[in-house]
Coordinates of C-alpha atoms and ligand atoms in Angstrom, one line a residue:
M1 CA -78.8 -40.9 -131.2
C2 CA -80.4 -38.9 -128.4
G3 CA -78.7 -35.6 -127.5
I4 CA -77.7 -34.7 -124.0
V5 CA -76.8 -31.3 -122.8
G6 CA -76.1 -29.8 -119.3
A7 CA -74.9 -26.7 -117.7
V8 CA -73.7 -25.4 -114.3
G9 CA -73.3 -21.7 -114.2
A10 CA -74.1 -18.5 -112.3
R11 CA -76.7 -17.2 -114.8
N12 CA -79.9 -18.5 -116.2
I13 CA -78.7 -21.4 -118.3
V14 CA -82.1 -22.3 -119.9
P15 CA -81.3 -20.5 -123.2
V16 CA -78.0 -22.4 -123.4
L17 CA -79.8 -25.7 -122.9
I18 CA -82.4 -24.9 -125.5
E19 CA -79.8 -23.8 -128.1
G20 CA -77.7 -26.8 -127.3
L21 CA -80.7 -29.1 -127.8
S22 CA -81.6 -27.5 -131.1
R23 CA -78.1 -28.2 -132.3
L24 CA -78.4 -31.8 -131.2
E25 CA -81.9 -32.3 -132.6
Y26 CA -80.5 -34.3 -135.6
R27 CA -79.6 -37.0 -133.1
G28 CA -83.2 -37.6 -132.0
Y29 CA -86.3 -35.6 -132.6
D30 CA -89.3 -37.4 -131.2
S31 CA -89.5 -35.5 -127.9
A32 CA -87.4 -33.1 -125.8
G33 CA -87.2 -31.9 -122.3
I34 CA -85.1 -29.9 -119.8
A35 CA -85.0 -29.9 -116.0
V36 CA -83.4 -27.2 -113.8
L37 CA -82.7 -27.0 -110.1
A38 CA -85.0 -24.5 -108.4
G39 CA -84.3 -24.2 -104.7
N40 CA -85.7 -27.3 -103.1
S41 CA -87.3 -28.7 -106.2
I42 CA -86.7 -29.7 -109.8
E43 CA -88.6 -27.9 -112.5
R44 CA -89.2 -29.8 -115.7
V45 CA -90.6 -29.1 -119.1
R46 CA -91.1 -31.9 -121.6
A47 CA -92.9 -32.1 -125.0
V48 CA -93.5 -34.6 -127.7
G49 CA -92.2 -33.4 -131.0
R50 CA -89.5 -30.9 -131.8
V51 CA -87.3 -28.8 -129.5
A52 CA -89.2 -25.7 -130.6
E53 CA -92.4 -27.2 -129.1
M54 CA -90.6 -27.7 -125.8
Q55 CA -89.1 -24.2 -126.0
T56 CA -92.5 -22.6 -126.3
R57 CA -93.6 -24.4 -123.2
A58 CA -90.4 -23.5 -121.3
Q59 CA -91.0 -19.8 -122.2
A60 CA -94.6 -19.9 -121.2
Q61 CA -93.6 -21.4 -117.9
Q62 CA -90.8 -18.8 -117.5
L63 CA -88.4 -21.6 -116.7
T64 CA -85.1 -20.3 -115.3
G65 CA -82.2 -21.9 -113.4
E66 CA -78.5 -21.9 -113.0
V67 CA -78.0 -25.7 -113.1
G68 CA -79.9 -27.9 -115.5
I69 CA -79.9 -30.8 -118.0
G70 CA -81.7 -31.3 -121.3
H71 CA -82.4 -34.1 -123.8
T72 CA -83.7 -34.7 -127.3
R73 CA -85.0 -38.3 -127.6
W74 CA -84.9 -41.1 -130.2
A75 CA -87.0 -43.6 -128.4
T76 CA -85.7 -47.1 -127.8
H77 CA -87.7 -48.2 -124.7
G78 CA -91.2 -47.0 -124.4
G79 CA -93.3 -45.1 -127.0
V80 CA -93.1 -41.5 -128.0
T81 CA -95.0 -39.9 -125.1
E82 CA -94.5 -37.0 -122.8
S83 CA -94.1 -39.3 -119.8
N84 CA -91.3 -41.2 -121.6
A85 CA -89.5 -38.0 -122.6
H86 CA -86.4 -37.2 -120.5
P87 CA -85.3 -35.9 -118.0
H88 CA -86.6 -38.6 -115.7
I89 CA -87.0 -37.7 -112.0
S90 CA -86.8 -39.9 -108.9
R91 CA -89.0 -38.8 -105.9
G92 CA -88.7 -35.2 -106.9
E93 CA -85.0 -35.1 -105.9
I94 CA -82.9 -36.4 -108.7
A95 CA -83.2 -35.8 -112.5
V96 CA -81.4 -37.8 -115.2
V97 CA -80.9 -37.6 -118.9
H98 CA -79.6 -40.6 -120.7
N99 CA -78.3 -41.7 -124.1
G100 CA -78.1 -45.4 -124.7
I101 CA -79.8 -48.6 -123.6
I102 CA -79.8 -50.2 -120.1
E103 CA -79.9 -53.9 -120.9
N104 CA -80.7 -55.1 -117.3
H105 CA -83.5 -52.5 -116.9
D106 CA -86.1 -55.3 -116.3
Q107 CA -84.2 -56.8 -113.3
Q108 CA -83.4 -53.3 -112.0
R109 CA -87.0 -52.2 -112.3
Q110 CA -88.3 -55.2 -110.3
H111 CA -85.6 -54.7 -107.7
L112 CA -86.4 -51.0 -107.4
Q113 CA -90.2 -51.6 -107.3
S114 CA -89.6 -54.0 -104.4
L115 CA -87.9 -51.1 -102.6
G116 CA -91.0 -49.0 -103.2
Y117 CA -90.1 -47.0 -106.2
V118 CA -93.0 -46.1 -108.4
F119 CA -92.3 -45.9 -112.2
E120 CA -94.0 -43.3 -114.3
S121 CA -92.5 -44.2 -117.7
Q122 CA -91.8 -47.3 -119.8
T123 CA -88.2 -46.3 -120.3
D124 CA -85.1 -48.1 -119.3
T125 CA -83.8 -44.6 -118.3
E126 CA -86.1 -44.3 -115.3
V127 CA -84.3 -47.1 -113.5
I128 CA -81.1 -45.0 -113.5
A129 CA -82.9 -42.1 -111.7
H130 CA -84.3 -44.4 -109.0
L131 CA -81.1 -46.4 -108.6
I132 CA -79.1 -43.3 -108.0
H133 CA -81.8 -42.1 -105.6
H134 CA -81.6 -45.4 -103.8
H135 CA -77.8 -45.2 -103.4
Q136 CA -78.1 -41.6 -102.2
S137 CA -80.8 -42.5 -99.6
Q138 CA -78.2 -44.8 -98.1
G139 CA -76.0 -41.9 -97.1
K140 CA -73.9 -41.6 -100.2
S141 CA -73.0 -38.3 -101.8
L142 CA -74.3 -37.6 -105.3
L143 CA -71.0 -38.5 -106.8
E144 CA -70.8 -41.8 -104.8
A145 CA -74.4 -42.6 -105.6
V146 CA -73.7 -42.2 -109.4
Q147 CA -70.5 -44.2 -109.1
G148 CA -72.3 -46.9 -107.2
A149 CA -75.3 -47.0 -109.6
V150 CA -73.3 -47.3 -112.8
T151 CA -71.6 -50.4 -111.6
E152 CA -75.0 -52.0 -111.4
L153 CA -76.0 -51.0 -114.9
T154 CA -75.2 -53.1 -118.0
G155 CA -75.4 -51.8 -121.6
A156 CA -74.2 -48.6 -123.1
F157 CA -74.9 -45.2 -121.7
A158 CA -74.0 -41.6 -121.3
I159 CA -75.8 -39.9 -118.4
S160 CA -76.0 -36.6 -116.7
V161 CA -77.5 -36.2 -113.2
V162 CA -78.5 -33.3 -110.9
S163 CA -79.9 -33.4 -107.4
I164 CA -81.8 -30.9 -105.2
H165 CA -79.4 -31.8 -102.4
Y166 CA -76.3 -30.7 -104.5
P167 CA -77.4 -27.4 -106.0
G168 CA -74.2 -26.4 -107.6
Q169 CA -73.2 -29.8 -109.0
M170 CA -73.8 -32.0 -112.0
I171 CA -72.4 -35.6 -112.3
C172 CA -72.1 -37.4 -115.6
A173 CA -70.8 -40.7 -116.7
R174 CA -69.9 -42.4 -119.9
Q175 CA -70.0 -46.0 -120.9
G176 CA -70.1 -46.6 -124.6
C177 CA -72.0 -43.5 -125.7
P178 CA -70.3 -40.2 -126.5
L179 CA -70.1 -37.4 -123.9
L180 CA -67.9 -34.3 -123.6
I181 CA -67.3 -31.5 -121.1
G182 CA -67.2 -27.9 -122.3
L183 CA -65.1 -25.7 -120.2
G184 CA -66.4 -22.1 -119.8
E185 CA -65.4 -19.1 -117.7
G186 CA -67.0 -19.6 -114.3
E187 CA -69.4 -22.1 -115.9
N188 CA -69.1 -25.6 -117.3
F189 CA -71.2 -27.7 -119.7
I190 CA -71.7 -31.3 -120.9
A191 CA -73.0 -32.4 -124.3
S192 CA -73.2 -35.4 -126.6
D193 CA -71.3 -33.5 -129.3
V194 CA -69.4 -30.3 -129.6
S195 CA -72.0 -28.5 -131.7
A196 CA -74.2 -28.1 -128.6
V197 CA -71.7 -26.0 -126.7
L198 CA -69.9 -24.1 -129.5
S199 CA -71.8 -20.9 -128.7
V200 CA -70.4 -20.9 -125.1
T201 CA -67.0 -22.6 -125.4
R202 CA -64.5 -24.2 -127.8
N203 CA -62.5 -25.9 -125.0
V204 CA -63.7 -29.5 -124.6
I205 CA -62.7 -32.7 -122.9
Y206 CA -63.8 -36.0 -124.4
L207 CA -64.7 -38.5 -121.7
E208 CA -63.5 -42.0 -122.0
D209 CA -65.5 -45.2 -121.3
G210 CA -65.8 -45.7 -117.5
D211 CA -65.3 -42.1 -116.7
V212 CA -67.4 -40.3 -114.1
A213 CA -67.1 -36.5 -113.9
D214 CA -68.0 -34.2 -111.0
I215 CA -68.8 -30.8 -112.5
S216 CA -69.4 -27.5 -110.7
Q217 CA -69.3 -23.9 -111.8
S218 CA -65.5 -23.6 -111.0
Q219 CA -64.2 -27.1 -111.2
V220 CA -64.2 -30.3 -113.3
V221 CA -62.9 -33.5 -111.6
I222 CA -62.8 -36.7 -113.7
M223 CA -62.5 -40.2 -112.3
D224 CA -61.9 -43.3 -114.3
A225 CA -63.7 -46.7 -113.8
T226 CA -61.5 -47.5 -110.7
G227 CA -62.4 -44.2 -109.1
A228 CA -58.9 -42.7 -109.5
V229 CA -58.8 -39.0 -110.5
V230 CA -57.5 -38.7 -114.0
E231 CA -56.3 -35.9 -116.3
R232 CA -57.9 -35.8 -119.7
T233 CA -56.6 -33.6 -122.5
V234 CA -58.4 -30.4 -123.3
H235 CA -59.0 -30.0 -127.0
R236 CA -59.8 -26.8 -128.8
S237 CA -62.6 -27.3 -131.4
D238 CA -62.1 -25.6 -134.7
L239 CA -65.7 -26.5 -135.9
S240 CA -67.2 -23.3 -137.2
L241 CA -70.7 -22.2 -136.1
A242 CA -71.4 -21.2 -139.7
S243 CA -70.9 -24.9 -140.7
L244 CA -73.9 -25.7 -138.5
E245 CA -76.2 -23.2 -140.1
L246 CA -78.3 -23.7 -143.2
G247 CA -77.2 -20.6 -145.0
P248 CA -79.0 -20.1 -148.3
Y249 CA -80.1 -23.8 -148.5
A250 CA -83.5 -25.2 -147.9
H251 CA -82.3 -28.3 -146.1
F252 CA -79.0 -29.6 -144.6
M253 CA -79.1 -32.5 -147.0
Q254 CA -79.2 -30.1 -150.0
K255 CA -76.4 -28.0 -148.4
E256 CA -74.3 -31.2 -147.8
I257 CA -74.9 -32.5 -151.3
Y258 CA -73.6 -29.1 -152.6
E259 CA -70.7 -29.1 -150.3
Q260 CA -69.2 -32.2 -151.8
P261 CA -66.7 -30.6 -154.1
K262 CA -65.2 -28.7 -151.1
A263 CA -65.4 -31.7 -148.8
L264 CA -63.6 -33.8 -151.4
T265 CA -61.0 -31.1 -152.0
D266 CA -60.3 -30.8 -148.2
T267 CA -60.1 -34.6 -147.7
L268 CA -57.7 -34.9 -150.7
E269 CA -55.6 -31.9 -149.8
A270 CA -52.6 -33.8 -148.3
I271 CA -52.5 -36.3 -151.2
I272 CA -52.7 -33.7 -153.9
D273 CA -50.1 -31.5 -152.1
D274 CA -47.6 -34.4 -151.8
N275 CA -48.5 -35.6 -155.3
A276 CA -48.1 -39.2 -153.8
F277 CA -49.9 -41.9 -151.9
S278 CA -48.0 -42.1 -148.7
P279 CA -48.7 -44.4 -145.6
A280 CA -47.9 -41.4 -143.4
L281 CA -51.4 -40.1 -144.2
F282 CA -52.8 -42.9 -142.0
G283 CA -50.5 -42.3 -139.0
R284 CA -47.0 -42.8 -137.8
E285 CA -47.2 -46.6 -137.6
A286 CA -48.9 -47.1 -140.9
E287 CA -45.9 -48.1 -143.0
E288 CA -45.0 -50.8 -140.5
V289 CA -48.7 -52.0 -140.2
F290 CA -49.3 -52.0 -144.0
A291 CA -46.1 -54.0 -144.6
Q292 CA -47.6 -56.9 -142.5
V293 CA -51.1 -56.8 -144.1
D294 CA -52.1 -59.8 -146.2
S295 CA -55.9 -59.1 -146.5
V296 CA -58.5 -56.5 -145.4
L297 CA -61.7 -56.8 -143.4
I298 CA -64.0 -53.8 -143.6
L299 CA -66.6 -53.4 -140.7
A300 CA -69.3 -50.8 -141.0
A301 CA -73.1 -50.1 -141.0
G302 CA -75.6 -48.4 -143.3
T303 CA -74.1 -46.0 -145.9
S304 CA -70.6 -46.6 -144.5
Y305 CA -71.1 -50.3 -145.3
Y306 CA -71.8 -49.5 -148.9
A307 CA -68.6 -47.4 -149.0
G308 CA -66.9 -50.5 -147.8
L309 CA -68.5 -52.6 -150.5
T310 CA -67.2 -50.2 -153.1
A311 CA -63.7 -50.3 -151.6
K312 CA -63.6 -54.1 -152.0
Y313 CA -63.5 -53.6 -155.8
W314 CA -60.6 -51.2 -155.4
L315 CA -58.6 -53.1 -152.8
E316 CA -58.8 -56.4 -154.8
S317 CA -58.2 -54.9 -158.2
I318 CA -55.6 -52.3 -157.4
A319 CA -53.9 -53.6 -154.2
Q320 CA -54.6 -57.2 -155.0
L321 CA -55.5 -57.8 -151.3
P322 CA -58.3 -60.2 -150.5
T323 CA -61.0 -58.1 -149.0
S324 CA -64.2 -58.9 -147.1
V325 CA -66.8 -56.4 -146.0
E326 CA -69.1 -57.2 -143.1
I327 CA -72.0 -55.5 -141.4
A328 CA -70.6 -54.6 -138.0
S329 CA -73.6 -55.8 -136.0
E330 CA -73.4 -59.3 -137.7
Y331 CA -69.6 -59.7 -137.4
R332 CA -69.5 -59.0 -133.7
Y333 CA -71.9 -61.9 -132.8
R334 CA -70.6 -64.6 -135.1
K335 CA -67.7 -67.0 -134.8
S336 CA -65.1 -66.0 -137.4
V337 CA -61.6 -67.1 -138.2
P338 CA -59.2 -64.5 -137.0
N339 CA -56.2 -63.5 -139.1
P340 CA -53.7 -61.3 -137.3
K341 CA -52.3 -60.2 -140.6
Q342 CA -55.6 -58.8 -141.7
L343 CA -56.1 -55.1 -141.7
I344 CA -59.4 -54.2 -139.9
V345 CA -60.9 -51.1 -141.4
T346 CA -63.8 -49.5 -139.6
I347 CA -65.9 -46.8 -141.3
S348 CA -68.1 -44.5 -139.4
Q349 CA -69.1 -40.8 -140.0
S350 CA -69.5 -40.0 -136.3
G351 CA -66.8 -42.3 -135.1
E352 CA -69.2 -43.3 -132.4
T353 CA -71.5 -45.8 -134.2
L354 CA -72.0 -48.4 -131.5
D355 CA -72.3 -51.4 -133.7
T356 CA -69.0 -50.5 -135.4
M357 CA -67.2 -49.7 -132.2
E358 CA -68.3 -53.1 -130.7
A359 CA -67.2 -54.9 -133.9
L360 CA -63.8 -53.3 -133.6
K361 CA -63.6 -54.3 -129.9
H362 CA -64.6 -57.9 -131.0
A363 CA -61.9 -58.0 -133.7
K364 CA -59.3 -56.8 -131.2
S365 CA -60.4 -59.4 -128.7
L366 CA -59.6 -62.0 -131.4
G367 CA -56.1 -60.7 -131.6
Q368 CA -56.7 -58.6 -134.8
N369 CA -54.7 -55.6 -133.8
L370 CA -53.9 -54.0 -137.2
T371 CA -56.8 -51.5 -137.1
L372 CA -57.6 -48.5 -139.2
A373 CA -60.5 -46.1 -138.6
I374 CA -62.0 -43.9 -141.4
C375 CA -64.1 -41.3 -139.6
N376 CA -65.3 -37.7 -140.0
V377 CA -65.3 -36.6 -136.4
Q378 CA -62.0 -35.9 -134.7
E379 CA -61.3 -37.4 -131.3
S380 CA -64.3 -39.7 -131.5
A381 CA -64.2 -43.2 -129.9
I382 CA -63.5 -45.4 -132.9
P383 CA -60.3 -43.6 -134.0
R384 CA -59.2 -43.4 -130.4
A385 CA -59.5 -47.2 -130.2
S386 CA -57.6 -47.8 -133.5
K387 CA -54.0 -48.0 -134.4
L388 CA -54.3 -45.9 -137.5
V389 CA -56.8 -43.3 -138.6
L390 CA -57.6 -41.4 -141.8
Y391 CA -60.0 -38.5 -141.0
T392 CA -62.3 -37.5 -143.8
R393 CA -62.7 -33.7 -143.9
A394 CA -66.3 -33.4 -144.8
G395 CA -67.2 -30.9 -142.1
A396 CA -70.2 -31.3 -139.9
E397 CA -72.9 -33.5 -141.4
I398 CA -76.3 -32.7 -139.9
G399 CA -78.8 -34.2 -142.4
V400 CA -79.7 -37.7 -141.2
A401 CA -79.2 -39.2 -144.7
S402 CA -75.4 -39.2 -145.2
T403 CA -74.2 -37.6 -148.4
K404 CA -70.8 -35.8 -148.2
A405 CA -69.6 -38.3 -145.6
F406 CA -70.1 -41.1 -148.1
T407 CA -68.2 -39.6 -151.0
T408 CA -65.4 -38.5 -148.7
Q409 CA -65.3 -42.0 -147.3
L410 CA -65.0 -43.3 -150.8
V411 CA -61.9 -41.1 -151.6
A412 CA -60.4 -42.1 -148.3
L413 CA -60.9 -45.8 -149.2
F414 CA -59.6 -45.3 -152.7
T415 CA -56.5 -43.7 -151.2
L416 CA -56.1 -46.7 -148.9
A417 CA -56.3 -49.1 -151.9
A418 CA -53.7 -47.1 -153.8
T419 CA -51.4 -46.7 -150.8
L420 CA -51.5 -50.4 -150.0
A421 CA -50.9 -51.2 -153.7
K422 CA -47.9 -48.9 -153.8
Q423 CA -46.3 -50.3 -150.6
H424 CA -46.8 -53.8 -151.8
G425 CA -45.1 -53.0 -155.1
R426 CA -48.4 -53.2 -157.1
L427 CA -48.7 -49.7 -158.3
S428 CA -46.5 -48.3 -161.1
T429 CA -45.4 -44.6 -161.1
E430 CA -47.6 -44.0 -164.1
E431 CA -50.7 -45.5 -162.4
E432 CA -50.0 -43.5 -159.2
Q433 CA -49.8 -40.3 -161.3
Q434 CA -52.9 -41.2 -163.2
Y435 CA -54.9 -41.8 -160.0
I436 CA -53.7 -38.6 -158.4
D437 CA -54.7 -36.7 -161.5
G438 CA -58.1 -38.3 -161.4
L439 CA -58.5 -37.4 -157.7
R440 CA -57.3 -33.8 -158.5
H441 CA -60.1 -33.4 -161.1
L442 CA -62.7 -35.2 -159.1
P443 CA -64.1 -32.2 -157.2
G444 CA -64.6 -30.4 -160.6
S445 CA -66.4 -33.4 -162.1
V446 CA -68.6 -33.6 -159.0
Q447 CA -69.5 -30.0 -159.5
F448 CA -70.4 -30.8 -163.1
A449 CA -72.6 -33.7 -161.9
L450 CA -74.4 -31.3 -159.5
N451 CA -75.3 -29.2 -162.5
L452 CA -77.5 -32.1 -163.7
E453 CA -80.0 -31.2 -160.9
P454 CA -82.7 -29.6 -163.2
Q455 CA -83.0 -32.8 -165.2
I456 CA -83.0 -35.0 -162.1
R457 CA -85.7 -32.8 -160.6
E458 CA -87.8 -33.6 -163.6
W459 CA -87.2 -37.3 -163.2
A460 CA -88.2 -37.2 -159.6
K461 CA -91.8 -36.6 -160.6
A462 CA -91.9 -40.1 -162.0
F463 CA -90.9 -41.5 -158.6
S464 CA -92.8 -39.4 -156.1
N465 CA -96.2 -41.0 -156.9
K466 CA -94.8 -44.6 -156.8
F467 CA -94.6 -47.0 -154.0
H468 CA -91.6 -49.0 -155.1
A469 CA -88.4 -48.5 -157.2
L470 CA -85.6 -50.8 -158.3
F471 CA -81.9 -49.8 -158.6
L472 CA -79.5 -51.8 -160.7
G473 CA -75.7 -51.6 -161.2
R474 CA -72.8 -54.0 -161.9
G475 CA -69.3 -54.3 -160.5
M476 CA -68.2 -51.3 -158.4
H477 CA -71.5 -49.5 -159.3
Y478 CA -73.6 -52.1 -157.6
P479 CA -72.8 -50.6 -154.2
I480 CA -73.8 -47.2 -155.6
A481 CA -77.2 -48.7 -156.6
L482 CA -77.5 -49.9 -153.0
E483 CA -76.7 -46.4 -151.7
G484 CA -79.2 -44.9 -154.2
A485 CA -82.0 -47.2 -153.0
L486 CA -81.1 -46.5 -149.4
K487 CA -81.2 -42.8 -149.9
L488 CA -84.6 -43.0 -151.6
K489 CA -86.2 -45.1 -148.9
E490 CA -84.7 -43.2 -146.0
I491 CA -86.0 -39.8 -147.0
S492 CA -89.0 -40.4 -149.3
Y493 CA -90.2 -43.6 -147.7
I494 CA -90.6 -45.1 -151.2
H495 CA -89.7 -48.8 -150.9
A496 CA -86.5 -49.2 -153.0
E497 CA -84.3 -52.2 -153.5
A498 CA -81.0 -52.6 -155.3
Y499 CA -79.7 -55.6 -157.2
P500 CA -76.6 -56.4 -159.2
A501 CA -78.1 -56.1 -162.7
G502 CA -77.2 -59.7 -163.5
E503 CA -79.4 -60.9 -160.6
L504 CA -82.6 -59.4 -162.1
K505 CA -83.6 -62.5 -164.0
H506 CA -83.1 -64.6 -160.8
G507 CA -86.1 -63.1 -159.1
P508 CA -86.7 -59.3 -159.0
L509 CA -87.7 -59.2 -162.7
A510 CA -91.1 -60.5 -161.5
L511 CA -91.7 -57.1 -159.9
V512 CA -91.2 -55.1 -163.0
D513 CA -94.2 -53.3 -164.5
R514 CA -95.2 -49.7 -165.4
N515 CA -95.4 -48.8 -161.7
M516 CA -91.9 -49.9 -160.9
P517 CA -89.4 -47.3 -162.1
V518 CA -85.9 -48.9 -162.6
V519 CA -82.8 -46.8 -162.1
V520 CA -79.7 -48.1 -163.8
I521 CA -76.2 -47.0 -163.2
A522 CA -74.5 -47.6 -166.5
P523 CA -71.2 -45.9 -167.1
N524 CA -69.1 -47.0 -170.1
D525 CA -67.0 -49.7 -168.4
A526 CA -66.2 -53.3 -169.2
L527 CA -69.7 -54.4 -168.1
L528 CA -71.7 -51.9 -170.1
E529 CA -72.9 -54.3 -172.8
K530 CA -74.0 -56.7 -170.0
V531 CA -76.0 -53.9 -168.3
K532 CA -77.6 -53.0 -171.7
S533 CA -78.8 -56.6 -172.0
N534 CA -80.3 -56.4 -168.5
M535 CA -82.0 -53.2 -169.5
Q536 CA -83.6 -54.9 -172.5
E537 CA -85.0 -57.5 -170.1
V538 CA -86.7 -54.6 -168.3
S539 CA -88.0 -52.9 -171.4
A540 CA -89.4 -56.1 -172.8
R541 CA -91.6 -56.3 -169.7
G542 CA -92.9 -52.8 -170.1
G543 CA -90.6 -51.3 -167.4
E544 CA -89.6 -47.7 -167.3
L545 CA -85.8 -47.1 -167.2
F546 CA -84.0 -44.2 -165.8
V547 CA -80.3 -44.5 -166.8
F548 CA -77.4 -42.7 -165.3
A549 CA -74.8 -43.1 -168.1
D550 CA -71.7 -41.3 -169.0
A551 CA -70.7 -39.4 -172.1
D552 CA -69.5 -42.6 -173.8
S553 CA -72.2 -45.0 -172.9
H554 CA -74.2 -44.4 -176.1
F555 CA -77.8 -45.0 -175.1
T556 CA -80.8 -44.2 -177.3
E557 CA -83.5 -42.5 -175.4
S558 CA -87.1 -43.4 -176.0
E559 CA -90.5 -43.0 -174.4
H560 CA -89.7 -45.4 -171.6
V561 CA -85.9 -45.1 -171.6
H562 CA -84.6 -41.8 -170.0
V563 CA -80.9 -41.1 -169.9
I564 CA -78.8 -38.6 -168.0
R565 CA -75.2 -38.3 -168.8
T566 CA -72.5 -37.7 -166.1
P567 CA -69.3 -36.0 -166.9
R568 CA -66.1 -37.7 -168.2
H569 CA -63.7 -38.9 -165.5
V570 CA -61.1 -41.4 -164.6
G571 CA -63.0 -44.7 -164.8
V572 CA -62.0 -46.2 -161.5
L573 CA -63.4 -43.2 -159.7
S574 CA -66.7 -43.4 -161.5
P575 CA -68.7 -44.8 -158.4
I576 CA -68.0 -41.5 -156.6
L577 CA -69.3 -39.4 -159.5
H578 CA -72.4 -41.6 -159.9
T579 CA -73.3 -41.1 -156.3
I580 CA -74.3 -37.5 -156.9
P581 CA -77.3 -38.1 -159.2
V582 CA -78.8 -40.8 -157.0
Q583 CA -78.5 -38.4 -154.0
L584 CA -80.3 -35.7 -155.9
L585 CA -82.9 -38.1 -157.2
A586 CA -83.8 -39.1 -153.6
Y587 CA -83.7 -35.5 -152.4
H588 CA -86.2 -34.3 -155.1
A589 CA -88.5 -37.3 -154.8
A590 CA -88.7 -36.6 -151.0
L591 CA -89.3 -32.9 -151.6
L592 CA -92.2 -33.7 -154.0
K593 CA -93.6 -36.1 -151.4
G594 CA -93.3 -33.4 -148.7
T595 CA -91.4 -35.5 -146.2
D596 CA -89.0 -34.0 -143.6
V597 CA -85.8 -34.5 -145.6
D598 CA -83.4 -33.7 -142.8
K599 CA -85.2 -35.6 -140.1
P600 CA -86.9 -38.6 -141.7
R601 CA -89.4 -40.5 -139.5
N602 CA -88.1 -43.1 -137.1
L603 CA -84.4 -42.3 -137.9
A604 CA -81.7 -40.2 -136.3
K605 CA -78.0 -39.6 -136.8
S606 CA -75.0 -40.9 -134.9
V607 CA -76.3 -44.4 -134.1
T608 CA -75.1 -45.0 -130.5
V609 CA -77.5 -47.8 -129.6
E610 CA -77.5 -51.4 -130.7
Ligands
HGA1 N1 -83.2 -45.8 -124.0 C1 -83.6 -44.4 -123.8 C2 -82.6 -43.5 -124.5 C3 -82.6 -43.8 -126.0 C4 -81.5 -43.3 -126.8 O1 -80.4 -43.1 -126.3 N2 -81.6 -43.2 -128.1 O2 -80.5 -42.8 -128.9 C5 -85.0 -44.1 -124.2 O3 -85.6 -44.9 -124.9 O4 -85.5 -43.1 -123.8

């Protein structure tokens, strides 16, 4: 959340900042701004709304500069106003952009006010600007001032700072929020993620927590939390610019839904090529780690949490390992009973989700060191802090509502269950082959499910004029019902809840009437007859049912019972296949409602605040 970009060059870097911000816009889109050094002053442009609005102002103002910083905001402290938009400036000398939350901002504000600093915004960020100014006014260099200020800040942050007294310099610091340096030819950049600098460089250094970097046109010097100069690896990004473009699609969400067959194929490549589930997929130490494991604890947030809930069914039924799944932000603050033999699995698309990262740190502090990360972004913080990693290969996911990241997480988690089962002697050769064949055919079946779009588009009409919807599923399809409800509420703002179908009669049935469409995920599995009974309960109360069944479920359609059939598949992978129609339903309901599908109100991607 919040996107930061910065540049130090020998040319006008304003277009680079603006392009970088439009790439980062998915991280926050309530306001945007840039500031450049212009001789003895700082010139700043800010605007509420999208980057395009700010760009128009920057052009009208003919803003130019060789050193500058930019920001696209997802407000945490202070409303969505121009005065709260970043960059924040202290006494006309220092400009700061910030991603994160400064937890001791109240104390710092009082302290700085007592020193005569006047605040122009309600943000926590403004204290950073004044604090750095205060340090600098005591005779410190810009670098020393930033190093001094960050030791007085608590919370999570990534910042970038420029000062009129240091015209060729930009200082940045990372503590808990992502930040990277892009190395150019005679110019250097910083950004929250690599997409923002791809048009100028592919060579990037990922900062680590505690790092402070001193960046000029010709040099990058990185210091760790102790102030010692450190070498950090230079990575070459292979992310394609095309993957960040919409192409023929209307929205990134639509593009990403349609990319799922390829994303699944890419994620499964190694398994399919080896024709085996091998611990090596998870890292060199995986065989030794998996041998010790007696249970699994999955920590995640949002859609990733629902991937974890699905995995529980696989891990317990296939690998026979007791599995718990916890919301990361709950786990980290409660007293739990540590088990050093438990495999801690964290799931995060960005690999930077703050709640999940902190939950991982908490688990490690309890002596739980058998850690595995399932992430989509290479070199992100969570995999770097984990012993083992399995990267999903979904490619860049820009739409705020996660789609291809979720289905690739599911295949990664299924692979984990099968691999643990095999290593613990609980998977026969026939079962292994059957699962691999199922995975091999999965991208094709997903393609087939995508072909259901015209029917689902029709169904969406019955949702777009409603205020509420109910999603039902049983067993491993219950988490898919949860994901369907989450997708619908995220992007169409229709209030949607999901229940295990058996729970209906324990309360939510009271809500059912003509105005409450009920979506049921009802493939032909051992629970189908039970689900059918629950559907009868809905019909008997005049409810309208929308059923995602499969070829063998044998439903009779009627005026108030609508059925769409998904393709045949290996049963245990059915949750993955049933995700596609619920994604499409949410997408089309949102289109009909006219909401901003890729940038839903109040949300943003890559959740780097608590
Ligand atoms: N706290 C700052 C930055 C918010 C942020 O990083 N969001 O992701 C603000 O409210 O402006």
